[in-house]
Tab-separated table of C-alpha atoms in Angstrom:
chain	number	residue	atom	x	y	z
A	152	UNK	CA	-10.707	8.572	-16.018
A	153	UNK	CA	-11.317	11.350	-18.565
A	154	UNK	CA	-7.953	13.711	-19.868
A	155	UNK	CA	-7.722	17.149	-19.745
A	156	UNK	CA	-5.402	19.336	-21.342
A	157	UNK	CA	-2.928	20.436	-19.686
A	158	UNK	CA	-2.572	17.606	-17.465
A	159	UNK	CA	-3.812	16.649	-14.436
A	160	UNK	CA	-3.945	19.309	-11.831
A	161	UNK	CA	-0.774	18.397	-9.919
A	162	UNK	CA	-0.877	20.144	-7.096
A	163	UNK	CA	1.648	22.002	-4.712
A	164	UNK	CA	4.849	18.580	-4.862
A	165	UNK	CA	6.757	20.897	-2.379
A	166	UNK	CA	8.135	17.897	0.398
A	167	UNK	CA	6.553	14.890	-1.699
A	168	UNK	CA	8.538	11.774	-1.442
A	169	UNK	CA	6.605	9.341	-3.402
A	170	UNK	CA	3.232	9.593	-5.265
A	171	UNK	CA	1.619	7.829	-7.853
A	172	UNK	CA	-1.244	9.071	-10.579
A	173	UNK	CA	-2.601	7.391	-13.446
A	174	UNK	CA	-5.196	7.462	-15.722
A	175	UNK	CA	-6.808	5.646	-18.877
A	176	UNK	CA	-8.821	5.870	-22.048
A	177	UNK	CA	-9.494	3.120	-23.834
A	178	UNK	CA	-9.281	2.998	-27.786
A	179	UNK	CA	-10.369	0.439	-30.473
A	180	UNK	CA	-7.629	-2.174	-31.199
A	181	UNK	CA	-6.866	-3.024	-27.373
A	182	UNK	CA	-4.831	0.295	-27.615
A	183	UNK	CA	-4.763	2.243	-24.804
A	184	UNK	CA	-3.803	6.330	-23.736
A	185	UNK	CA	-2.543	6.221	-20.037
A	186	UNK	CA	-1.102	9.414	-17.975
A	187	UNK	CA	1.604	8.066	-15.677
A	188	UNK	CA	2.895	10.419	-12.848
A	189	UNK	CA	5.682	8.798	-10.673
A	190	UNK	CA	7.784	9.915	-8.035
A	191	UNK	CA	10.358	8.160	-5.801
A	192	UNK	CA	12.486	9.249	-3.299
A	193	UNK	CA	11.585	12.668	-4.111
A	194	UNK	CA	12.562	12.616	-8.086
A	195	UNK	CA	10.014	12.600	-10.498
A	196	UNK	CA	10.466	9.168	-12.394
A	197	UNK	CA	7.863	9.814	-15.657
A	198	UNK	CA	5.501	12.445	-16.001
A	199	UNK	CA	3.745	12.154	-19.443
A	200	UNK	CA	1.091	10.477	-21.508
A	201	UNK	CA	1.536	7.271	-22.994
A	202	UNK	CA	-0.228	5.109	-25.956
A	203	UNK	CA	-0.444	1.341	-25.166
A	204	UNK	CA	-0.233	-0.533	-28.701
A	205	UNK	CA	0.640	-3.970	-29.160
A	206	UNK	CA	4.216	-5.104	-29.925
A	207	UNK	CA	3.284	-6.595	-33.119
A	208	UNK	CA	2.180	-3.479	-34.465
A	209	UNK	CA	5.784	-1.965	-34.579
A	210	UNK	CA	8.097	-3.227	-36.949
A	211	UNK	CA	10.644	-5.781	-35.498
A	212	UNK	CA	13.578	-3.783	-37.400
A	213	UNK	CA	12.915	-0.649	-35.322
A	214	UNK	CA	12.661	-2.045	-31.839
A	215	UNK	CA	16.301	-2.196	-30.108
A	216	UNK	CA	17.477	-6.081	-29.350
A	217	UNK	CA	19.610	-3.877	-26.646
A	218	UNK	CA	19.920	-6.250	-22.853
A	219	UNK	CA	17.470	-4.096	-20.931
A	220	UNK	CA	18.486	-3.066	-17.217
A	221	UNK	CA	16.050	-3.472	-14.784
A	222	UNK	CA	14.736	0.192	-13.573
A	223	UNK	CA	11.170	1.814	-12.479
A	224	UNK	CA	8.801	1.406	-14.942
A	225	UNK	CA	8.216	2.566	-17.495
A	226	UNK	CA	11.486	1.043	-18.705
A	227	UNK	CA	13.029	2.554	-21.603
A	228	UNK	CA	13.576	0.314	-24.875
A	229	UNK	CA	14.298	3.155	-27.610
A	230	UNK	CA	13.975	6.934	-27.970
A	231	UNK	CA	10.286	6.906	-26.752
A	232	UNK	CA	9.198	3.785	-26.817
A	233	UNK	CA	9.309	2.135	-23.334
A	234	UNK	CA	7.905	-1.184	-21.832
A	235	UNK	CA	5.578	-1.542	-18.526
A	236	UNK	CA	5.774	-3.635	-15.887
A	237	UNK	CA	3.426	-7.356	-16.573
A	238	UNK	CA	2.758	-5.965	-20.319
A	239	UNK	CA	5.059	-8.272	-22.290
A	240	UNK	CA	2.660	-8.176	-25.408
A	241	UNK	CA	2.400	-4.394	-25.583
A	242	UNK	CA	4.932	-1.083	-25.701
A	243	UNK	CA	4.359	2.317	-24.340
A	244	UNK	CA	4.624	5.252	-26.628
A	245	UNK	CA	5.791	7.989	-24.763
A	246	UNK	CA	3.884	10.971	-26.376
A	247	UNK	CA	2.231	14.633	-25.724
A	248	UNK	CA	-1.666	15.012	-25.183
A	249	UNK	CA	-2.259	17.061	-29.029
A	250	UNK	CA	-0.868	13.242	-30.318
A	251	UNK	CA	-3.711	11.503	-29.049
A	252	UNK	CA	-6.374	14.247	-28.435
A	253	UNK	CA	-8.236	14.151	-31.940
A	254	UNK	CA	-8.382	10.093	-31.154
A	255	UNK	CA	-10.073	10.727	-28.076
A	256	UNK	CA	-12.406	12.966	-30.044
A	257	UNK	CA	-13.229	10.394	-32.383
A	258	UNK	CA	-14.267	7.850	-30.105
A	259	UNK	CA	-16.372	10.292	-28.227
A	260	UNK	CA	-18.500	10.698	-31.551
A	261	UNK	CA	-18.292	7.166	-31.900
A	262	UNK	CA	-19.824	6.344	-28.562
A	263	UNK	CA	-22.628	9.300	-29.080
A	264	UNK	CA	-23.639	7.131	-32.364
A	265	UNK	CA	-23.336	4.066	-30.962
A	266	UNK	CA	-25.761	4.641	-27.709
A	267	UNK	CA	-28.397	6.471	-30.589
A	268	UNK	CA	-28.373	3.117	-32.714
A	269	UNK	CA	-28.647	1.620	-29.384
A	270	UNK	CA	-31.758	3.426	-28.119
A	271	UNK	CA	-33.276	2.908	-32.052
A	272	UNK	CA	-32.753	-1.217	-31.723
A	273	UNK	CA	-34.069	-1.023	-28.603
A	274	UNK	CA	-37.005	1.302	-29.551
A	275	UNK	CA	-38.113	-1.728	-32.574
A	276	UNK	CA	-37.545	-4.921	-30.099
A	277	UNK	CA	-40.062	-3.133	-27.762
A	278	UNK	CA	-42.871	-2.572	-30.812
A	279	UNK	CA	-42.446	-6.655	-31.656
A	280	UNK	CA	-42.414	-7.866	-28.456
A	281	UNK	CA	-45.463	-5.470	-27.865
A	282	UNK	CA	-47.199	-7.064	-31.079
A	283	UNK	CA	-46.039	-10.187	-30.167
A	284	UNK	CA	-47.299	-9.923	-26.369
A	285	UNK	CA	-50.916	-8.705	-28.161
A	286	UNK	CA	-51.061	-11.905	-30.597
A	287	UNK	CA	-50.648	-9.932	-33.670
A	288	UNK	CA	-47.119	-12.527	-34.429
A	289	UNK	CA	-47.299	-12.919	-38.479
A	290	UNK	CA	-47.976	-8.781	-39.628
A	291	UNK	CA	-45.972	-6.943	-41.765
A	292	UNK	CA	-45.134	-4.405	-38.964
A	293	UNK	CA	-42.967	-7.231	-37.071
A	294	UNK	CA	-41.259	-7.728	-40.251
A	295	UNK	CA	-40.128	-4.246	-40.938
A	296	UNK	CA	-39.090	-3.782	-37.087
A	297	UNK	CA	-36.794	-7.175	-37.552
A	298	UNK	CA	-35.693	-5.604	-41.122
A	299	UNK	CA	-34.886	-2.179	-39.222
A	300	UNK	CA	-32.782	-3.502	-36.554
A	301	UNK	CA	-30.625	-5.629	-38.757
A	302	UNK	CA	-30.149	-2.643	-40.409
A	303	UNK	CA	-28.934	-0.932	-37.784
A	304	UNK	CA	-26.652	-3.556	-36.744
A	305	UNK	CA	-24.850	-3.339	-40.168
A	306	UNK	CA	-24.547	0.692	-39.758
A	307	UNK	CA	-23.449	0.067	-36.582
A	308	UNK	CA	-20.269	-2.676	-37.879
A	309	UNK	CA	-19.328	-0.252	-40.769
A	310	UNK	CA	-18.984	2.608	-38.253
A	311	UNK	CA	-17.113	0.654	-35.743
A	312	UNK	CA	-14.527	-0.413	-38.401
A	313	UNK	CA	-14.668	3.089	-39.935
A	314	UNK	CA	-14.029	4.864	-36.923
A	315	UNK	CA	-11.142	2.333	-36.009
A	316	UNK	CA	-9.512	2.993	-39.671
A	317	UNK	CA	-9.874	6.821	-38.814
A	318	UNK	CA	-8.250	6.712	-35.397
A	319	UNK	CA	-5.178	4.229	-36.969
A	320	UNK	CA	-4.577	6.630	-39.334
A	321	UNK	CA	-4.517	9.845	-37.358
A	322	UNK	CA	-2.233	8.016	-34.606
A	323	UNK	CA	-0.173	6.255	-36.847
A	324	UNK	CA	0.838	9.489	-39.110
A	325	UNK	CA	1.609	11.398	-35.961
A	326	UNK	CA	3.604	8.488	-34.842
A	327	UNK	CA	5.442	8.223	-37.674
A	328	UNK	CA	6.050	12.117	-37.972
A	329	UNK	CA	7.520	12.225	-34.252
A	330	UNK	CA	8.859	9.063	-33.958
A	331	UNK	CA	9.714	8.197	-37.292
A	332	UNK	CA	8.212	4.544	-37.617
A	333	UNK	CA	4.809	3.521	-39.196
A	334	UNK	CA	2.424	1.156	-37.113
A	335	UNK	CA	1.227	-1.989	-38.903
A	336	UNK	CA	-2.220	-2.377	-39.137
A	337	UNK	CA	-4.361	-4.300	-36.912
A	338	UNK	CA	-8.171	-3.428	-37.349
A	339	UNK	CA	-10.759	-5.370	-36.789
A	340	UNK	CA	-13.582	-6.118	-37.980
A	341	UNK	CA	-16.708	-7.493	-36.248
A	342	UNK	CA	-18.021	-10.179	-37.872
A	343	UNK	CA	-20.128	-11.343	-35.153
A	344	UNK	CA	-22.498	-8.370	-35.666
A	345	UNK	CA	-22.507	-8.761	-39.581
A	346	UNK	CA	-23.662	-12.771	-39.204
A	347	UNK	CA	-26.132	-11.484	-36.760
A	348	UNK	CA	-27.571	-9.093	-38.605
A	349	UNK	CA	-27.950	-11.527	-41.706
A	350	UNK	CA	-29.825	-13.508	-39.667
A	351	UNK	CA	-32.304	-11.083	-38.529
A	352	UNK	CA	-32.588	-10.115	-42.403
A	353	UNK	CA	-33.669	-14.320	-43.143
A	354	UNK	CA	-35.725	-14.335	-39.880
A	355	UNK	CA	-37.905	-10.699	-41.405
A	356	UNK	CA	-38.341	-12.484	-44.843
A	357	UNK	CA	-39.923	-15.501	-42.791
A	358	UNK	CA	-42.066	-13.403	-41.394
A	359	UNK	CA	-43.056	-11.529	-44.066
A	360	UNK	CA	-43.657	-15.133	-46.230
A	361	UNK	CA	-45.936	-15.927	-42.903
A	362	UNK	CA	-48.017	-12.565	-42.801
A	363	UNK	CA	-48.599	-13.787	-46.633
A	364	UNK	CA	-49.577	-17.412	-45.776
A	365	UNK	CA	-52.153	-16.201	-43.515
A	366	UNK	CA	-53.634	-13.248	-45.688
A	367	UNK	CA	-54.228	-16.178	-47.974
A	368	UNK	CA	-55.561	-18.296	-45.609
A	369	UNK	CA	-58.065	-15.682	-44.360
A	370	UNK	CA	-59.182	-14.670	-47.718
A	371	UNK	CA	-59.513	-18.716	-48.601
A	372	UNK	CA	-61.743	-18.512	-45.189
């Protein structure tokens, strides 16, 4: 579900006993912003946004060794960081919408870039196949599509870890200035996509080695 700010739309709560609301973004890192609205028994239980990050990510020294009672979840730990319910390896940060809102923003842009380099790869693998389908295999066009969509492979790694590095830092800074403890990093980087696109840069050099075998051969002809 998308966010909106202010919150969800709530509603007229006169004579509600129990209700439950929830919704989720997803962000690079396995983090997570969720909006939790509880009520039980007629008293509202949480009613606030909430960034998933994993427990390794907060320093040991901060988090509270404290015997935890069992409640509702989300169950408190310290100040505003609170555990949920079959999430041992992550914590809840308790936080407004502003904390998390330019994030959101950032992986909106992200996803507009990434469906354009999409469409682009997409675009070149058509015009080979199309040459391909049409005989015309060793040509310096099929070459320069392989070449181009390699290329955007790598633009497209290098964005995904830049736009992870830009979203840690805003989130982590704001953390740190409300809650007063710095996240340790925990990008990463695709390396899958890098490997592939060095291959696609060896398989265009083939090709272009073949399209020059064969001009020979037809001017030996």
């Amino acid at each position: 579900m998308g966010f909106k700010d202010p919150k969800f739309e709530h509603g007229n709560m006169e004579g509600v006993k129990s209700k439950s609301l929830t919704g989720t973004f997803k962000l690079p890192m396995n983090m997570e912003v969720s909006y939790y609205q509880r009520i039980k028994d007629s008293e509202v239980l949480v009613d606030s946004y909430f960034l998933k990050i994993k427990k390794k990510q907060i320093p040991k020294q901060f988090l509270s060794e404290a015997e935890l009672t069992e409640t509702d979840y989300p169950t408190p730990i310290k100040g505003n960081i609170y555990s949920m319910a079959s999430s041992d390896g992550y914590l809840y940060v308790k936080t407004d919408f502003s904390t998390v809102e330019t994030a959101l923003n950032i992986l909106k842009s992200y996803g507009i870039l990434s469906f354009v380099l999409l469409l682009g790869g997409i675009s070149f693998i058509i015009l080979f196949l199309r040459n391909c389908d049409s005989g015309d295999f060793f040509i310096s066009q099929n070459a320069t599509y392989l070449r181009a969509i390699s290329y955007l492979a790598i633009i497209y790694v290098l964005i995904d870890y830049g736009v992870q590095w830009l979203i840690f830092q805003n989130l982590s800074s704001k953390i740190e200035d409300l809650f007063s403890v710095s996240l340790n990093s925990d990008l990463e980087f695709n390396w899958k996509y890098l490997i592939f696109s060095i291959f696609l840069v060896i398989i265009a050099q083939a090709f272009t080695e073949g399209t020059k075998l064969k001009e020979e051969q037809s001017l030996t002809i």
